[in-house]
Amino acid sequence: MKQLTIDSSIGSSQILVGEAIENIHNYLPKNKKIAIISDDTVISLYGNRFPKSDVLISVPQGEAHKTLQSVEQIYEQLLAAECDRSAFVLAIGGGIICDIAGFVAATFMRGMEFGFVSTTLLSQVDASVGGKNGVNFKGFKNFIGTFCLPKFVICELSMLKTLTQSELLSGMAEVIKHGAIADPDLFTYIENNTQKVLRYDEDALERFVSDSVIIKSHIVNLDARESGTRRLLNFGHTFGHAIEKITKMPHGHAISVGMVLAARLSVRHGKLPQADVDRLIALLNLLGLPTKVEVNAGELFAAMKGDKKREGGSVHFVLLSEIGKAYVEKISFTKIEDYIHDLC
């Protein structure tokens, strides 16, 4: 097992890569009510391994249920179980469950302690790590949320073997993102081991999770509230979230296309060699991740204008100067609109 620590301005969190859910009793508080939040699929796969709890709350699967309405229903069940702010919330599931449960814990009675057992690659390398919790609003991704760290995140690697290939690759898009912005060695390792990815090789998966957590925890330690350095983690996400909203593609697949668009914008700004864009596209293609999508330019632009990273008439865009090195540039929506129309 590898243990990493986030120690930031919003608190501390233990990330336990390779720990098993059977050992969760070592991390749960004693003599407190435990409320587990999960979904039907995870409960059917792993419910017999869950720790004892005072209430088990199941949330329907999918982005369509990542809403304030779902949060309200969870509040009602917590009240019915007579949970108060001393209770502990344990989320067992993927990114959607972690986002919802973290938001519930941060807001119910002004805050409860919580922890995650992360069951998907996407959540292990991204959603469960870093303290950003939230729900969607009017179709906009994570529009309402909090900054609040879980006490711990357990990443059991064996759970990843039950993922569909689409779910696995959705997580790999975020791993590639981490390599693209901060770790050229990780990027090269993925290029040289694409077949291990598709075979669910546990050694490769352990490296993907560990390296991603190291990168993300370092950035969060520097900038927990996304006022500077943490913006780098949004590479591909401004385009990607808009594409996800319009097409309903899985998150990682939309981010894959978003990274290609952001890389091409980096070339347009004279910062990134075209060869690095070609290299990124080649890797995404090897894994079967999408690199383009048919969308209406006006619709894409309208969706991007609703991005929560917007500041007035501009947005903080993450661009690349080379594979493994990213920077943030504030770009006006006028320039972005021209770029989108050129692309589409």
Coordinates of C-alpha atoms in Angstrom, one line a residue:
M1 CA 0.0 0.0 0.0
K2 CA 1.1 3.5 -0.8
Q3 CA 0.0 6.4 1.5
L4 CA 0.1 10.0 0.4
T5 CA -1.1 13.1 2.3
I6 CA -2.8 16.3 1.2
D7 CA -2.0 19.0 3.7
S8 CA -3.6 22.2 2.4
S9 CA -5.2 25.4 3.4
I10 CA -8.6 23.6 3.5
G11 CA -7.4 20.6 5.7
S12 CA -5.7 17.3 5.5
S13 CA -6.5 14.0 3.7
Q14 CA -4.9 10.6 3.6
I15 CA -4.9 8.9 0.2
L16 CA -4.4 5.1 0.5
V17 CA -3.5 3.4 -2.8
G18 CA -3.8 -0.3 -2.6
E19 CA -5.7 -0.5 0.7
A20 CA -8.7 -2.9 0.9
I21 CA -12.2 -2.0 2.0
E22 CA -12.0 -4.8 4.6
N23 CA -9.5 -2.6 6.5
I24 CA -11.8 0.5 6.6
H25 CA -12.5 0.0 10.3
N26 CA -9.0 1.3 10.9
Y27 CA -10.0 4.7 9.5
L28 CA -13.6 5.1 10.6
P29 CA -14.3 7.0 13.8
K30 CA -15.4 5.0 16.9
N31 CA -18.8 5.3 18.6
K32 CA -20.3 7.5 15.9
K33 CA -23.2 6.9 13.5
I34 CA -22.0 5.8 10.0
A35 CA -24.0 6.8 7.0
I36 CA -23.0 5.0 3.8
I37 CA -23.9 6.6 0.4
S38 CA -23.5 4.4 -2.7
D39 CA -25.4 3.2 -5.8
D40 CA -27.2 0.0 -6.7
T41 CA -24.4 -1.3 -9.0
V42 CA -21.7 -0.8 -6.4
I43 CA -23.9 -2.3 -3.7
S44 CA -24.6 -5.4 -5.8
L45 CA -20.8 -5.8 -6.5
Y46 CA -19.4 -5.0 -3.1
G47 CA -22.2 -4.6 -0.6
N48 CA -21.2 -7.8 1.2
R49 CA -17.8 -6.1 2.0
F50 CA -19.3 -2.8 3.3
P51 CA -18.7 -2.0 7.0
K52 CA -21.6 -1.9 9.4
S53 CA -23.6 1.3 9.1
D54 CA -26.6 3.0 10.7
V55 CA -28.1 3.9 7.3
L56 CA -27.3 2.9 3.7
I57 CA -28.4 5.4 1.1
S58 CA -28.5 4.4 -2.6
V59 CA -28.4 7.2 -5.2
P60 CA -29.5 6.4 -8.8
Q61 CA -26.6 6.1 -11.3
G62 CA -25.7 8.8 -13.8
E63 CA -25.0 12.5 -14.2
A64 CA -28.8 13.1 -14.5
H65 CA -29.0 12.4 -10.7
K66 CA -26.1 14.6 -9.7
T67 CA -28.5 17.3 -8.6
L68 CA -29.8 19.3 -5.7
Q69 CA -32.9 17.1 -5.8
S70 CA -30.7 14.1 -5.0
V71 CA -29.0 16.0 -2.2
E72 CA -32.4 16.9 -0.7
Q73 CA -33.4 13.3 -0.7
I74 CA -30.2 12.3 1.1
Y75 CA -30.8 15.0 3.7
E76 CA -34.2 13.5 4.3
Q77 CA -32.8 10.0 4.8
L78 CA -30.1 11.3 7.2
L79 CA -32.7 13.1 9.2
A80 CA -34.9 9.9 9.3
A81 CA -31.9 8.0 10.6
E82 CA -31.4 10.7 13.3
C83 CA -28.0 11.6 12.1
D84 CA -26.5 14.8 13.3
R85 CA -23.3 16.7 12.6
S86 CA -21.3 14.1 14.7
A87 CA -22.2 11.3 12.2
F88 CA -19.7 10.2 9.6
V89 CA -20.5 10.0 5.9
L90 CA -18.8 7.2 3.9
A91 CA -19.1 7.3 0.1
I92 CA -18.5 4.1 -1.7
G93 CA -18.5 4.5 -5.4
G94 CA -17.3 6.4 -8.4
G95 CA -16.9 10.1 -9.1
I96 CA -20.6 11.0 -9.0
I97 CA -21.1 9.3 -5.7
C98 CA -18.0 11.0 -4.2
D99 CA -19.0 14.4 -5.5
I100 CA -22.6 14.1 -4.2
A101 CA -21.6 12.6 -0.8
G102 CA -18.8 15.1 -0.3
F103 CA -21.2 18.0 -0.9
V104 CA -23.9 16.5 1.4
A105 CA -21.3 16.1 4.2
A106 CA -19.9 19.6 3.8
T107 CA -23.4 21.2 4.0
F108 CA -25.6 19.0 6.2
M109 CA -25.9 20.8 9.5
R110 CA -23.0 23.0 8.4
G111 CA -20.6 20.1 8.0
M112 CA -19.8 16.5 8.9
E113 CA -16.7 14.4 8.6
F114 CA -16.5 12.1 5.6
G115 CA -14.4 9.6 3.7
F116 CA -14.3 7.9 0.3
V117 CA -13.9 4.3 -1.0
S118 CA -13.2 5.1 -4.6
T119 CA -14.3 2.3 -7.0
T120 CA -13.5 3.7 -10.5
L121 CA -10.2 4.8 -12.1
L122 CA -11.8 8.2 -12.8
S123 CA -12.6 8.8 -9.2
Q124 CA -9.3 7.4 -7.9
V125 CA -7.1 9.7 -10.0
D126 CA -9.4 12.7 -10.0
A127 CA -12.8 13.1 -8.5
S128 CA -12.2 11.7 -5.0
V129 CA -8.9 13.5 -4.5
G130 CA -8.5 17.2 -3.8
G131 CA -11.6 18.3 -1.9
K132 CA -13.8 19.6 -4.7
N133 CA -17.4 18.4 -4.1
G134 CA -20.5 19.4 -6.0
V135 CA -23.6 18.9 -8.1
N136 CA -24.6 20.0 -11.6
F137 CA -27.1 22.8 -12.2
K138 CA -29.1 23.4 -15.3
G139 CA -26.8 21.0 -17.1
F140 CA -23.6 22.9 -16.1
K141 CA -21.0 20.6 -14.5
N142 CA -20.3 20.9 -10.8
F143 CA -21.8 24.4 -10.8
I144 CA -22.8 24.3 -7.1
G145 CA -20.2 23.0 -4.7
T146 CA -17.7 23.2 -1.9
F147 CA -14.0 22.9 -1.1
C148 CA -13.8 20.3 1.7
L149 CA -11.4 17.4 2.0
P150 CA -12.4 13.8 3.0
K151 CA -10.5 12.4 6.0
F152 CA -9.3 9.6 3.8
V153 CA -9.6 8.1 0.3
I154 CA -9.2 4.3 -0.1
C155 CA -8.2 3.3 -3.7
E156 CA -8.6 -0.5 -3.9
L157 CA -7.0 -1.4 -7.2
S158 CA -8.8 -4.8 -7.6
M159 CA -12.1 -2.9 -7.9
L160 CA -11.0 -1.5 -11.2
K161 CA -11.2 -4.9 -12.8
T162 CA -15.0 -4.8 -12.7
L163 CA -15.1 -1.6 -14.8
T164 CA -16.3 -1.7 -18.4
Q165 CA -13.6 -0.7 -20.9
S166 CA -15.4 2.6 -21.5
E167 CA -15.3 3.4 -17.8
L168 CA -11.6 2.4 -17.6
L169 CA -10.8 4.7 -20.6
S170 CA -12.7 7.5 -19.1
G171 CA -10.3 7.4 -16.2
M172 CA -7.3 7.0 -18.5
A173 CA -8.2 10.4 -20.1
E174 CA -7.5 12.1 -16.7
V175 CA -4.3 10.1 -16.3
I176 CA -3.1 11.3 -19.7
K177 CA -4.1 14.8 -18.7
H178 CA -1.8 14.6 -15.6
G179 CA 1.1 13.4 -17.8
A180 CA 0.4 16.1 -20.3
I181 CA 0.5 19.0 -17.8
A182 CA 3.1 17.8 -15.3
D183 CA 4.9 14.5 -15.9
P184 CA 6.4 13.6 -19.3
D185 CA 7.7 10.3 -17.9
L186 CA 4.2 9.3 -17.1
F187 CA 3.0 10.3 -20.6
T188 CA 5.8 8.2 -22.1
Y189 CA 5.0 5.2 -19.9
I190 CA 1.4 5.3 -21.0
E191 CA 2.5 5.4 -24.7
N192 CA 4.7 2.4 -24.1
N193 CA 2.1 0.4 -22.2
T194 CA -1.2 0.9 -23.9
Q195 CA -1.8 -2.9 -24.1
K196 CA -1.3 -3.2 -20.3
V197 CA -4.1 -0.6 -20.0
L198 CA -6.5 -2.6 -22.1
R199 CA -5.6 -5.8 -20.1
Y200 CA -6.3 -4.1 -16.8
D201 CA -2.7 -4.8 -15.7
E202 CA -2.6 -4.1 -11.9
D203 CA 1.0 -2.9 -11.8
A204 CA 0.2 -0.4 -14.6
L205 CA -3.0 0.7 -12.9
E206 CA -1.1 1.2 -9.6
R207 CA 1.4 3.5 -11.3
F208 CA -1.4 5.5 -13.0
V209 CA -3.2 6.0 -9.7
S210 CA -0.1 6.7 -7.6
D211 CA 1.5 9.1 -10.1
S212 CA -1.8 10.9 -10.6
V213 CA -2.4 11.3 -6.9
I214 CA 1.2 12.6 -6.4
I215 CA 0.7 15.2 -9.1
K216 CA -2.8 16.3 -7.9
S217 CA -1.9 16.3 -4.2
H218 CA 1.2 18.5 -4.9
I219 CA -0.9 21.0 -6.8
V220 CA -3.7 21.0 -4.2
N221 CA -1.2 21.5 -1.4
L222 CA 0.0 24.7 -3.3
D223 CA -3.5 26.0 -4.2
A224 CA -6.5 24.3 -2.6
R225 CA -9.1 26.8 -3.8
E226 CA -8.1 27.0 -7.5
S227 CA -6.9 30.6 -7.4
G228 CA -3.7 29.9 -9.3
T229 CA -1.7 26.7 -9.8
R230 CA -4.7 24.4 -9.4
R231 CA -6.2 25.7 -12.6
L232 CA -3.6 23.6 -14.4
L233 CA -5.8 20.5 -13.6
N234 CA -8.4 21.9 -15.9
F235 CA -6.5 21.2 -19.0
G236 CA -9.1 20.0 -21.6
H237 CA -12.0 20.7 -19.2
T238 CA -13.3 24.0 -20.5
F239 CA -13.9 22.5 -23.9
G240 CA -14.6 19.1 -22.4
H241 CA -17.4 20.1 -20.0
A242 CA -19.2 22.0 -22.8
I243 CA -18.9 18.9 -25.1
E244 CA -20.2 16.7 -22.2
K245 CA -23.1 19.0 -21.7
I246 CA -24.1 19.0 -25.4
T247 CA -23.4 15.4 -26.3
K248 CA -23.9 13.6 -23.0
M249 CA -20.6 11.7 -23.7
P250 CA -18.9 10.1 -20.7
H251 CA -16.8 12.6 -18.8
G252 CA -13.4 11.2 -19.7
H253 CA -14.3 10.9 -23.4
A254 CA -15.4 14.5 -23.6
I255 CA -12.1 15.5 -21.8
S256 CA -10.2 13.6 -24.4
V257 CA -11.7 15.7 -27.2
G258 CA -11.2 18.8 -25.0
M259 CA -7.5 18.1 -24.6
V260 CA -7.0 17.9 -28.3
L261 CA -8.8 21.2 -28.8
A262 CA -6.8 22.9 -26.1
A263 CA -3.6 21.5 -27.5
R264 CA -4.5 22.9 -30.9
L265 CA -5.2 26.3 -29.3
S266 CA -1.8 26.1 -27.8
V267 CA -0.3 25.7 -31.3
R268 CA -2.3 28.6 -32.5
H269 CA -0.8 30.7 -29.6
G270 CA 2.6 29.8 -30.9
K271 CA 3.6 27.8 -27.7
L272 CA 3.2 24.1 -28.6
P273 CA 4.9 22.3 -31.5
Q274 CA 2.5 20.5 -33.8
A275 CA 4.4 17.3 -33.2
D276 CA 3.3 17.3 -29.6
V277 CA -0.4 17.6 -30.7
D278 CA 0.1 14.7 -33.0
R279 CA 1.7 12.7 -30.2
L280 CA -1.3 13.4 -27.9
I281 CA -3.8 12.4 -30.6
A282 CA -1.8 9.3 -31.4
L283 CA -1.9 8.2 -27.8
L284 CA -5.7 8.8 -27.4
N285 CA -6.3 6.9 -30.7
L286 CA -4.3 4.0 -29.4
L287 CA -6.5 3.7 -26.4
G288 CA -9.7 4.2 -28.4
L289 CA -10.5 7.5 -26.9
P290 CA -12.2 10.1 -29.1
T291 CA -10.2 13.0 -30.5
K292 CA -13.0 14.9 -32.4
V293 CA -16.8 15.2 -32.2
E294 CA -19.4 16.8 -34.4
V295 CA -21.0 19.8 -32.5
N296 CA -22.6 23.1 -33.6
A297 CA -20.2 26.0 -33.1
G298 CA -22.8 28.3 -31.6
E299 CA -24.0 25.7 -29.2
L300 CA -20.5 24.8 -28.1
F301 CA -19.7 28.5 -27.5
A302 CA -22.9 29.1 -25.5
A303 CA -22.1 26.1 -23.3
M304 CA -18.6 27.4 -22.7
K305 CA -19.8 30.8 -21.6
G306 CA -21.6 29.1 -18.7
D307 CA -18.3 27.7 -17.5
K308 CA -17.8 28.3 -13.7
K309 CA -14.1 29.4 -14.4
R310 CA -15.4 32.4 -16.3
E311 CA -14.3 35.9 -15.1
G312 CA -16.2 38.6 -16.9
G313 CA -15.6 38.4 -20.6
S314 CA -12.7 35.9 -20.3
V315 CA -11.9 32.5 -19.0
H316 CA -8.7 31.0 -17.6
F317 CA -7.5 28.5 -20.3
V318 CA -4.9 25.8 -19.6
L319 CA -2.5 25.5 -22.5
L320 CA 0.6 23.4 -23.1
S321 CA 4.1 24.6 -24.0
E322 CA 5.3 21.0 -24.3
I323 CA 4.2 17.5 -23.2
G324 CA 4.6 17.7 -19.4
K325 CA 4.5 21.5 -19.1
A326 CA 1.3 23.6 -18.9
Y327 CA 0.5 27.2 -18.2
V328 CA -2.6 29.3 -17.7
E329 CA -3.7 32.1 -20.0
K330 CA -6.7 34.4 -19.7
I331 CA -8.4 34.4 -23.1
S332 CA -11.4 36.6 -24.0
F333 CA -14.5 35.0 -25.2
T334 CA -14.3 37.0 -28.4
K335 CA -11.1 35.2 -29.3
I336 CA -12.5 31.8 -28.2
E337 CA -15.6 32.3 -30.3
D338 CA -13.4 32.9 -33.4
Y339 CA -11.3 29.8 -32.6
I340 CA -14.5 27.7 -32.2
H341 CA -15.9 28.8 -35.5
D342 CA -12.6 28.0 -37.2
L343 CA -12.7 24.5 -35.8
C344 CA -16.3 23.7 -36.5

